[in-house]
mmCIF file of C-alpha atoms in Angstrom:
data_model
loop_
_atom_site.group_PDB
_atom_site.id
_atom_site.type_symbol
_atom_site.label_atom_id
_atom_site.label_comp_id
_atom_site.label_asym_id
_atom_site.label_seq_id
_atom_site.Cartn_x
_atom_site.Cartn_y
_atom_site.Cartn_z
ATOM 1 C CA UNK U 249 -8.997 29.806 21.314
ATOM 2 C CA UNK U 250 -7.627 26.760 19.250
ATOM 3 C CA UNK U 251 -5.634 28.135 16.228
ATOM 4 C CA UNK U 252 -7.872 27.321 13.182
ATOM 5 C CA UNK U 253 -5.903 25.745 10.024
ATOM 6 C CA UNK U 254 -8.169 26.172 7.038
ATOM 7 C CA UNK U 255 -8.296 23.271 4.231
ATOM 8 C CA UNK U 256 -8.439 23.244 0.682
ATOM 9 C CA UNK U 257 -9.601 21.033 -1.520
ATOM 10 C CA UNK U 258 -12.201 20.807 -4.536
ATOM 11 C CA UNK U 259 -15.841 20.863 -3.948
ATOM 12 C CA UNK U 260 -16.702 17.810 -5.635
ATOM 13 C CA UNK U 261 -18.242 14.755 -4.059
ATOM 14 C CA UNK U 262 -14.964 12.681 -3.698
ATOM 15 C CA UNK U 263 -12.768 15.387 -2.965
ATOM 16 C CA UNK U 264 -14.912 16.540 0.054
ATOM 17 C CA UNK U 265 -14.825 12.586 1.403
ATOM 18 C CA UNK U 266 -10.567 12.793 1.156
ATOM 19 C CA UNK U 267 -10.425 15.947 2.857
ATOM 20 C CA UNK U 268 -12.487 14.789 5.688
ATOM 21 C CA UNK U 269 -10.568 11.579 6.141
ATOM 22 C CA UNK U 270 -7.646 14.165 6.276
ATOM 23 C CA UNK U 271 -9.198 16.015 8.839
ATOM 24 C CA UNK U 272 -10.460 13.261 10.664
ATOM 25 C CA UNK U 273 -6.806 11.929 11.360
ATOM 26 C CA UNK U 274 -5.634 15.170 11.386
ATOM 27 C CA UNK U 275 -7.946 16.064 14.244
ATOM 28 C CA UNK U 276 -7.188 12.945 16.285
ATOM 29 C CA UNK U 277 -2.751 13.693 15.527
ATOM 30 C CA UNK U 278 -3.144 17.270 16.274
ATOM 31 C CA UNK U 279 -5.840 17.624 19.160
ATOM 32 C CA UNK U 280 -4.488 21.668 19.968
ATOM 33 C CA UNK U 281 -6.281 22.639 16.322
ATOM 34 C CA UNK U 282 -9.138 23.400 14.757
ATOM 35 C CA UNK U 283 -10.221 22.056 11.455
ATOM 36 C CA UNK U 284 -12.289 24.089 8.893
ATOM 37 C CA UNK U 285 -12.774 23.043 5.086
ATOM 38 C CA UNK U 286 -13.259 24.990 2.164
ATOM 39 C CA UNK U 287 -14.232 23.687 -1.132
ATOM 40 C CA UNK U 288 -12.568 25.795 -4.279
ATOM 41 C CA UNK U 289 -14.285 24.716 -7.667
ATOM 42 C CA UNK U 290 -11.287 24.359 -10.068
ATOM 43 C CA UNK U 291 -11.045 24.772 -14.323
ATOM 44 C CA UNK U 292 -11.357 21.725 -14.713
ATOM 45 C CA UNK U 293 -14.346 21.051 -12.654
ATOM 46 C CA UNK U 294 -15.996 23.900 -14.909
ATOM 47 C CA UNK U 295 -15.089 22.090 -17.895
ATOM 48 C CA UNK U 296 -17.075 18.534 -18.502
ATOM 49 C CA UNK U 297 -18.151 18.599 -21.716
ATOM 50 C CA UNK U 298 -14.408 18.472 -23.505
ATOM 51 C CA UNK U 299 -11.608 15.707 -23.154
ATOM 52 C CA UNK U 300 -9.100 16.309 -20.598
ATOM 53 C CA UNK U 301 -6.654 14.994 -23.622
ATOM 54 C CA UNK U 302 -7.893 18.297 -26.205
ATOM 55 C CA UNK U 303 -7.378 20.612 -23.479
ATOM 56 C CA UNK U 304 -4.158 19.215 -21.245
ATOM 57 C CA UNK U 305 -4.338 17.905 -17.585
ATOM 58 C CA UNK U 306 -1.527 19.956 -16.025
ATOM 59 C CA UNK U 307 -3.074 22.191 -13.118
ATOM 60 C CA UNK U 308 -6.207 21.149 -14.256
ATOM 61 C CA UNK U 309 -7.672 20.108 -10.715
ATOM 62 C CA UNK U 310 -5.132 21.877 -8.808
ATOM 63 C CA UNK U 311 -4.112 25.513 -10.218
ATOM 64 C CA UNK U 312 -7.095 27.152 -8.295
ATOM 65 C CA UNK U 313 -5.749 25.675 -4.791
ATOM 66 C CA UNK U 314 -2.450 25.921 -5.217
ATOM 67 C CA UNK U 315 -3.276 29.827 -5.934
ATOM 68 C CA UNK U 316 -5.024 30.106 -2.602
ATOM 69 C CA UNK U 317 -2.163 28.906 -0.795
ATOM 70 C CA UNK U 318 0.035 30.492 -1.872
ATOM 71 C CA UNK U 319 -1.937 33.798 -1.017
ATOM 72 C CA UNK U 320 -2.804 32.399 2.760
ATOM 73 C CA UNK U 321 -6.265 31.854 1.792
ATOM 74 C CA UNK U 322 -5.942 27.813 2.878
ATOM 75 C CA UNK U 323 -3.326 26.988 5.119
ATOM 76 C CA UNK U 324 -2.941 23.571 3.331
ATOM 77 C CA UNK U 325 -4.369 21.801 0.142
ATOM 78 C CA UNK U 326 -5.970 17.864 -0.429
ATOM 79 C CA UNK U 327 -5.243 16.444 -3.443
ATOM 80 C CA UNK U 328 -5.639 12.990 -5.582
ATOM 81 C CA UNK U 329 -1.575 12.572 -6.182
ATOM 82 C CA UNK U 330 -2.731 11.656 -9.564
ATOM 83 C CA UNK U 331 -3.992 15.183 -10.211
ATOM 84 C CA UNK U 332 -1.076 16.771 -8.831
ATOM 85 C CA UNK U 333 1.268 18.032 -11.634
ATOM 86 C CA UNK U 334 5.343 16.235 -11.223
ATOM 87 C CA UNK U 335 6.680 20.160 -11.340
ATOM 88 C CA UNK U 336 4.857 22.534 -8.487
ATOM 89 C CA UNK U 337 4.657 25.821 -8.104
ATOM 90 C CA UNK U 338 7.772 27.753 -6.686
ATOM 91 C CA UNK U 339 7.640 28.134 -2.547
ATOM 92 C CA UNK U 340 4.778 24.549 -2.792
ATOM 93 C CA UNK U 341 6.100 21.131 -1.866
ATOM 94 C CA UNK U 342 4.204 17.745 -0.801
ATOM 95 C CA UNK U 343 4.059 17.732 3.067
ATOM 96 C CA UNK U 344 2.746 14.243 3.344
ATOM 97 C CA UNK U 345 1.537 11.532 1.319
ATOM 98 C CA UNK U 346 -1.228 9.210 3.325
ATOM 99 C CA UNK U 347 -1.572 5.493 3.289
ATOM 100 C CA UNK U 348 -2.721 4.306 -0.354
ATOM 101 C CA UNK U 349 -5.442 2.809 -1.507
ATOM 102 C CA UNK U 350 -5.231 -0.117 -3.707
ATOM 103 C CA UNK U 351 -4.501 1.730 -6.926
ATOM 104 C CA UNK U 352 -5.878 0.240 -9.858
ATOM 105 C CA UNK U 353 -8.787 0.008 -12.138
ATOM 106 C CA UNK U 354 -12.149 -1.651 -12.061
ATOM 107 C CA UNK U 355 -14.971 -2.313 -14.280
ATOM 108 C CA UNK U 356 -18.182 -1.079 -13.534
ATOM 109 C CA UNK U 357 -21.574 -2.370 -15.823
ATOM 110 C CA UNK U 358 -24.975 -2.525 -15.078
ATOM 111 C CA UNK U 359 -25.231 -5.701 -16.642
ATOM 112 C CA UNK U 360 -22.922 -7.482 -14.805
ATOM 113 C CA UNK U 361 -19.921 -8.273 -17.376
ATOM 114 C CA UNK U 362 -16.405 -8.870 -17.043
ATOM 115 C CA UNK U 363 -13.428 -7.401 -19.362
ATOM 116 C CA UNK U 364 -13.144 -11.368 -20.784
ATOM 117 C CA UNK U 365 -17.052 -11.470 -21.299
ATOM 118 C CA UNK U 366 -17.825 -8.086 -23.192
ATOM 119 C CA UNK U 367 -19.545 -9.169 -26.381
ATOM 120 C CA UNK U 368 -17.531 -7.842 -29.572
ATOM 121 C CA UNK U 369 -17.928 -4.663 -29.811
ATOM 122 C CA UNK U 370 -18.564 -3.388 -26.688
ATOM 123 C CA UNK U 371 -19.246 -0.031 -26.101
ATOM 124 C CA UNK U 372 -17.054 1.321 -22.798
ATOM 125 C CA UNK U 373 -16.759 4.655 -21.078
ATOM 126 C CA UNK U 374 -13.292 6.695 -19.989
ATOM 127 C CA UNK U 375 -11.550 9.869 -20.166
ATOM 128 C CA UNK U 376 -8.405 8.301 -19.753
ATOM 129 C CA UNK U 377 -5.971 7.680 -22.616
ATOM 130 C CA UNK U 378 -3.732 5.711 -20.673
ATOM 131 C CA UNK U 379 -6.680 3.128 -19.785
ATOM 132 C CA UNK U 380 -8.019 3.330 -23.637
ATOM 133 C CA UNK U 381 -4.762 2.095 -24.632
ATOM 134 C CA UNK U 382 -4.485 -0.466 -22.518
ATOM 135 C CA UNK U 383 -7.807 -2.341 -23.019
ATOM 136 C CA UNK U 384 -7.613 -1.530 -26.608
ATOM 137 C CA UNK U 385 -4.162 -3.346 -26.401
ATOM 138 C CA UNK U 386 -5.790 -6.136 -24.473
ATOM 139 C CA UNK U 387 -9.118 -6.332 -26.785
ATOM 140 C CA UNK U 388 -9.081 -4.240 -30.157
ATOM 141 C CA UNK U 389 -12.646 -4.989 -31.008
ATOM 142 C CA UNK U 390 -13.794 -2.565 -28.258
ATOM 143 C CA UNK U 391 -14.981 0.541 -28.543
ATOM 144 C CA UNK U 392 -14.112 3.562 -26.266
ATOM 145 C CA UNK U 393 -16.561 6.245 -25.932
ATOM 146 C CA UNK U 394 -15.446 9.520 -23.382
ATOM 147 C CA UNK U 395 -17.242 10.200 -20.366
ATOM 148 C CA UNK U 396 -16.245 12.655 -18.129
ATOM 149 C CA UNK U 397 -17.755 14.368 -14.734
ATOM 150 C CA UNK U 398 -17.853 12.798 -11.164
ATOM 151 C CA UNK U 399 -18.456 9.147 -10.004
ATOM 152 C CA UNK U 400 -22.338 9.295 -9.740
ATOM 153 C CA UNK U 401 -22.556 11.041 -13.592
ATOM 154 C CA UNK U 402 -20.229 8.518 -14.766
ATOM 155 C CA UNK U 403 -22.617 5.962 -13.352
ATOM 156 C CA UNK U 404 -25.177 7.790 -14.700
ATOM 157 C CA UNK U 405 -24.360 7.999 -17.671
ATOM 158 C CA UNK U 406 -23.412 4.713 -18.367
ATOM 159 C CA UNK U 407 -27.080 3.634 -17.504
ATOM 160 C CA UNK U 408 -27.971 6.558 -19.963
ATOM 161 C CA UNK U 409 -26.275 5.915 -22.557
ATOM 162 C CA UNK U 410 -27.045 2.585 -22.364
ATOM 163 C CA UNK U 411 -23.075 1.778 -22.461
ATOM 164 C CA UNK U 412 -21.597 -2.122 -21.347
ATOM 165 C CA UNK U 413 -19.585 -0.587 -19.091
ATOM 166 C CA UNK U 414 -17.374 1.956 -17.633
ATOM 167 C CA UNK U 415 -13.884 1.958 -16.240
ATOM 168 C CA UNK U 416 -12.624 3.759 -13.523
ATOM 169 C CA UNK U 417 -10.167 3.662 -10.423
ATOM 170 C CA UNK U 418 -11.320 1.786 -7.468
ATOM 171 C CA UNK U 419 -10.013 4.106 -5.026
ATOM 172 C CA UNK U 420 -12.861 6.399 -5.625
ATOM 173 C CA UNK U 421 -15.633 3.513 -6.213
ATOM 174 C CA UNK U 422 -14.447 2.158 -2.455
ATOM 175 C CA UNK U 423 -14.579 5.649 -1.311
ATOM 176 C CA UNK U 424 -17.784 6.888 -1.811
ATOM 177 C CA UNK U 425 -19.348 3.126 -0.327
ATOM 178 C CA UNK U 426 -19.835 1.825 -3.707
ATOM 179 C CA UNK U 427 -17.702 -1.397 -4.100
ATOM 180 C CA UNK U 428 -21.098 -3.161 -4.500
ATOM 181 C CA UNK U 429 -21.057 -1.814 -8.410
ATOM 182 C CA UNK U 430 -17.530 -3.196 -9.007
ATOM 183 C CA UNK U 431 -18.000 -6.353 -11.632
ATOM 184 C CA UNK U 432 -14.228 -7.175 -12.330
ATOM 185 C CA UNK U 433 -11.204 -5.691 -10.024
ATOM 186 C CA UNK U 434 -9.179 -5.130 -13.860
ATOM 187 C CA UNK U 435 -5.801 -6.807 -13.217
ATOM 188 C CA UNK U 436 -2.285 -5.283 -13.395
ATOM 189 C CA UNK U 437 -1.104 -7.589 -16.097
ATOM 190 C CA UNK U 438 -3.931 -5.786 -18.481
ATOM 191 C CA UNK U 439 -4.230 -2.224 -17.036
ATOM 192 C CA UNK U 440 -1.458 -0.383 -14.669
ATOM 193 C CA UNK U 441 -2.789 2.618 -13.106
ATOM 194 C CA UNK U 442 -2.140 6.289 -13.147
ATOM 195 C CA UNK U 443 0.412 7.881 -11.214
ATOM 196 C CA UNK U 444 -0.014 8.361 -7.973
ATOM 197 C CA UNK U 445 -3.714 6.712 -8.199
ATOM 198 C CA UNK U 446 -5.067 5.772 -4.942
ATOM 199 C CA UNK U 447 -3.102 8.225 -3.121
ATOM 200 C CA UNK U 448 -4.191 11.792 -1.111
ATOM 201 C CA UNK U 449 -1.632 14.111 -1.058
ATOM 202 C CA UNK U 450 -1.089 17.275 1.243
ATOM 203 C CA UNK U 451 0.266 20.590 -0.873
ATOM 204 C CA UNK U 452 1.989 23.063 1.617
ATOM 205 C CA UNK U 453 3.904 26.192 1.646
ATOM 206 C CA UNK U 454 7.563 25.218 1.381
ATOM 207 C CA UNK U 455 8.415 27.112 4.542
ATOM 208 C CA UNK U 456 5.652 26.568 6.422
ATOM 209 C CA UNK U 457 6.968 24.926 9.476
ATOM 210 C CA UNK U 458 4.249 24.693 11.888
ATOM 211 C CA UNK U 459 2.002 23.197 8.789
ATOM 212 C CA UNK U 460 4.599 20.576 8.121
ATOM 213 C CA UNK U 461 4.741 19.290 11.633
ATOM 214 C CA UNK U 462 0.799 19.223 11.352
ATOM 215 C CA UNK U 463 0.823 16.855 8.229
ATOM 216 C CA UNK U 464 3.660 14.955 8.928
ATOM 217 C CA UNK U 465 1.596 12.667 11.721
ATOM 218 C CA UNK U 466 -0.421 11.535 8.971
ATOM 219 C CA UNK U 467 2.490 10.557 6.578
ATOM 220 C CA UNK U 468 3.124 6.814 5.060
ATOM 221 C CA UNK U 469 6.702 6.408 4.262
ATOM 222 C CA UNK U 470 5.916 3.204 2.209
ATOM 223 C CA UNK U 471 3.576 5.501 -0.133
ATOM 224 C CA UNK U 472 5.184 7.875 -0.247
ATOM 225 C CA UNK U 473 8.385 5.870 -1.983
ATOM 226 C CA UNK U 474 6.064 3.742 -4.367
ATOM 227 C CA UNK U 475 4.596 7.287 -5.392
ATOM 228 C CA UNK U 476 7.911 9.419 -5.872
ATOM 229 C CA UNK U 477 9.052 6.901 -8.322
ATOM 230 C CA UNK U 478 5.953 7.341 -9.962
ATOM 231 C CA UNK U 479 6.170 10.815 -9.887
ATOM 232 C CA UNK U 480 9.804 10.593 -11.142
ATOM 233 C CA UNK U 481 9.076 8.183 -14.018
ATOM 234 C CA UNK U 482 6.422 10.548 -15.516
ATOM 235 C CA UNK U 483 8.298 13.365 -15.023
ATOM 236 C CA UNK U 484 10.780 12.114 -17.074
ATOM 237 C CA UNK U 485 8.497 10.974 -19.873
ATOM 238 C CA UNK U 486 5.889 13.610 -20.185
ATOM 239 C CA UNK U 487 5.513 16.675 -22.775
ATOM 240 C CA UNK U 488 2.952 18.984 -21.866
ATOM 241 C CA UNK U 489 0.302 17.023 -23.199
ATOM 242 C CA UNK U 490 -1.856 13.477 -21.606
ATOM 243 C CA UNK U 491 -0.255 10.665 -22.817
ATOM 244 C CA UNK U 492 -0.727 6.934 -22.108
ATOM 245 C CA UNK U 493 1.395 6.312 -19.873
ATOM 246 C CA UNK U 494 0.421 3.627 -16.455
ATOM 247 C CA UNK U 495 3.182 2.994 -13.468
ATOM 248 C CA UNK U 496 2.967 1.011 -10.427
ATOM 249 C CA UNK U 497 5.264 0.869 -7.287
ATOM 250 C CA UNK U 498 5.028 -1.057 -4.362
ATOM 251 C CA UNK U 499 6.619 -1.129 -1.376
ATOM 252 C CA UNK U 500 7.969 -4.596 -0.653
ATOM 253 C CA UNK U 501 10.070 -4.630 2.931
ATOM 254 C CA UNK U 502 12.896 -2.141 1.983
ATOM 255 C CA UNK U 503 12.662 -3.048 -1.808
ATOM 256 C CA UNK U 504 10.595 -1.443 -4.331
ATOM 257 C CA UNK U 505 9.018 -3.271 -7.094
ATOM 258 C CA UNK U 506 8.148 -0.688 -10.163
ATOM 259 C CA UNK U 507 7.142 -1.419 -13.239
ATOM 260 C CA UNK U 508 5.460 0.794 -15.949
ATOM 261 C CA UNK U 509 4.501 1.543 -19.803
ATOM 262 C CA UNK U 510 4.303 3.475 -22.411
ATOM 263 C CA UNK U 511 1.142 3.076 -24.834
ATOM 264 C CA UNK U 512 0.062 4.220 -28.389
ATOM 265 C CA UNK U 513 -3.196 5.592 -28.601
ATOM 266 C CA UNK U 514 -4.599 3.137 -30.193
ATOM 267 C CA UNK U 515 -3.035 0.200 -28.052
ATOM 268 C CA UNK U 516 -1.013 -1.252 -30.966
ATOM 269 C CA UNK U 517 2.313 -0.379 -29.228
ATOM 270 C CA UNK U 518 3.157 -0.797 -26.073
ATOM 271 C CA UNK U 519 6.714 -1.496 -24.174
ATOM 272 C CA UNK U 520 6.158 -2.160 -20.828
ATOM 273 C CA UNK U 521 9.209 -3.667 -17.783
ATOM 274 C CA UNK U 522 9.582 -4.074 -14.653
ATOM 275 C CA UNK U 523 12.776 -3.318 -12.227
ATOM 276 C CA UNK U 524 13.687 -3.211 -8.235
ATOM 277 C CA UNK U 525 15.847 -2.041 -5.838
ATOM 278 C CA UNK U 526 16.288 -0.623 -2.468
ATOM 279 C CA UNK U 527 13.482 2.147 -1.163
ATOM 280 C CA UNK U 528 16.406 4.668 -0.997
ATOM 281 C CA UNK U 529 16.916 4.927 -4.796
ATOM 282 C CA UNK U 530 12.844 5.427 -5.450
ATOM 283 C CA UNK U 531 13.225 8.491 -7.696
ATOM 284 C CA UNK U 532 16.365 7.254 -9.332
ATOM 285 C CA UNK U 533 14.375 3.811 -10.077
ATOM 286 C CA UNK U 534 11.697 5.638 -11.355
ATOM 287 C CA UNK U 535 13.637 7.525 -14.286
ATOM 288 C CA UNK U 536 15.829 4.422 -14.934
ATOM 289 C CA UNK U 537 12.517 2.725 -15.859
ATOM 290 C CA UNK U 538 11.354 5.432 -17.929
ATOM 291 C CA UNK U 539 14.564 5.339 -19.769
ATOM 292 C CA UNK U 540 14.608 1.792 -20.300
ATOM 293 C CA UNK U 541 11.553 2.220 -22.379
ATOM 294 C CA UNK U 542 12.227 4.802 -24.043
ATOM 295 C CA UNK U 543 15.240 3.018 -25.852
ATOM 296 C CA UNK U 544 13.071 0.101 -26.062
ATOM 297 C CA UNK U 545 10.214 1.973 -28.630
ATOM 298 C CA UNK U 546 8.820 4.266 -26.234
ATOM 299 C CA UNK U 547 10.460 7.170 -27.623
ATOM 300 C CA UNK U 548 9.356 6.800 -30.949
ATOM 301 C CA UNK U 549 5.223 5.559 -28.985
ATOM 302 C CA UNK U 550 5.273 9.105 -27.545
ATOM 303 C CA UNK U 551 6.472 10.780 -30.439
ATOM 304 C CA UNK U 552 3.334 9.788 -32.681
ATOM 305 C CA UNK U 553 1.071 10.500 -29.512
ATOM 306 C CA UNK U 554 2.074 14.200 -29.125
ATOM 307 C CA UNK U 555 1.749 14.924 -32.807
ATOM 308 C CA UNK U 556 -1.744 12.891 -32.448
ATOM 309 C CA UNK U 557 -3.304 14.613 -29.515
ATOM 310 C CA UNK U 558 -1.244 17.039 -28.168
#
């Protein structure tokens, strides 16, 4: 009989469509294995009716897996990179990061607007405070309501609640088959994503040959650069709390292009820069960046946001 490698990953809708693409390659890499999935329901897929900013995103989406691998109950976990917290658990590491998705935002409304179009006033949906920062730095007038849950009860909602529109990463919107919704790709210059948006990433055990060999078939070197200085910059930022913070690397030949900010909560402040250098200094490009703005106001941003929110 085939050996039978069990995978983790969270029961939602999305989740269970990136750990079947997983699989799917995985399968076709690794034809000597057998591929079972098990969905594991995590806190904060329990937890829809508070802000992920009042009750703190570390571990939120991943605590639950990361416990059943370490205990042999999965063999391997699937995660959204931008779920996965910058420190892991002792005897975890990242055994492959897969091709990314285009990583950034999109509007989504029912009646067909653009961010330049929204009449003042306009009511918009997130649970992000790094994208409420952003478009309130781009358009003050508008008004950010929170809405939380999966893609189809966003969507829901918005048509509920009667909302102009809702923002929210395209990665998942292309997933699930619903670029048709998309009214306005949001660009770069106005919103940079989360990071590690766009990306799946496979948790391991640190030690776990045989698992590593698996997962490396499916690895993207070029992603897995542009999201280790991602992963470096916030790292170097963060405070134990969600703050607004957006990066963006990309993978340009053996350069990398990364640029990212640092936002108040109310989008009033915001230092933002971009720098590059050679793929082999990702990480250390990531936390130059993240020092740059912190001398250049960023300290002072994320000092007013933890005593805000955190």
């Amino acid at each position: 009989m085939m050996r039978e490698i069990v995978v983790g990953t969270r029961d939602s809708q999305l989740a269970l469509w990136q750990a079947n693409w997983v699989v799917d390659r995985l399968r076709e890499r690794n034809p000597g294995y057998s591929f079972r999935i098990q969905g594991i329901k995590t806190h904060g897929d329990n937890i829809l009716d508070v802000a992920l900013a009042k009750i703190g995103d570390k571990g939120l989406f991943t605590k639950e897996l990361e416990v059943a691998l370490l205990s042999d109950e999965i063999d391997l976990a699937v995660h959204s990179m931008k779920d996965l917290p910058t420190d892991l658990p002792g005897g975890l590491a990242v055994g492959a990061v897969c091709e990314r998705e285009y990583p950034g935002d999109v509007l989504v409304s029912s009646q067909g607007y653009v961010l330049d179009k929204l009449p003042e006033g306009a009511v918009i949906g997130t649970s992000s405070l790094r994208r409420t920062a952003q478009l309130l730095h781009y358009r003050q007038d508008l008004r950010i309501v929170n809405i939380r849950g999966n893609l189809n009860t966003r969507l829901r909602k918005m048509d509920e609640e009667k909302l102009d529109g809702v923002v929210l990463a395209y990665a998942g919107i292309q997933r699930l088959g619903l670029k048709d919704r998309i009214t306005e790709r949001i660009p770069m210059e106005i919103c940079l994503p989360a990071v590690g948006q766009g990306s799946i990433g496979i948790e391991i055990r640190h030690l776990d040959e045989e698992i590593m060999d698996i997962v490396e078939t499916i690895e993207h070197r070029p992603s897995r650069i542009a999201v280790s200085a991602e992963r470096n910059f916030l790292k170097r930022l963060e405070g134990g709390c969600q703050v607004p913070i957006g990066a963006y690397g990309l993978v340009i030949g053996n350069e990398i292009k990364f640029e990212g900010l640092i936002a108040s909560l109310d989008g009033k402040h915001l230092v933002r820069d971009v720098i590059a250098g050679p793929v082999n200094e990702a990480a250390k490009i990531g936390v130059k960046l993240a020092e740059s703005l912190l001398k250049k106001g960023g300290r002072e941003i994320l000092r007013a946001v933890r005593q805000e929110n955190c």
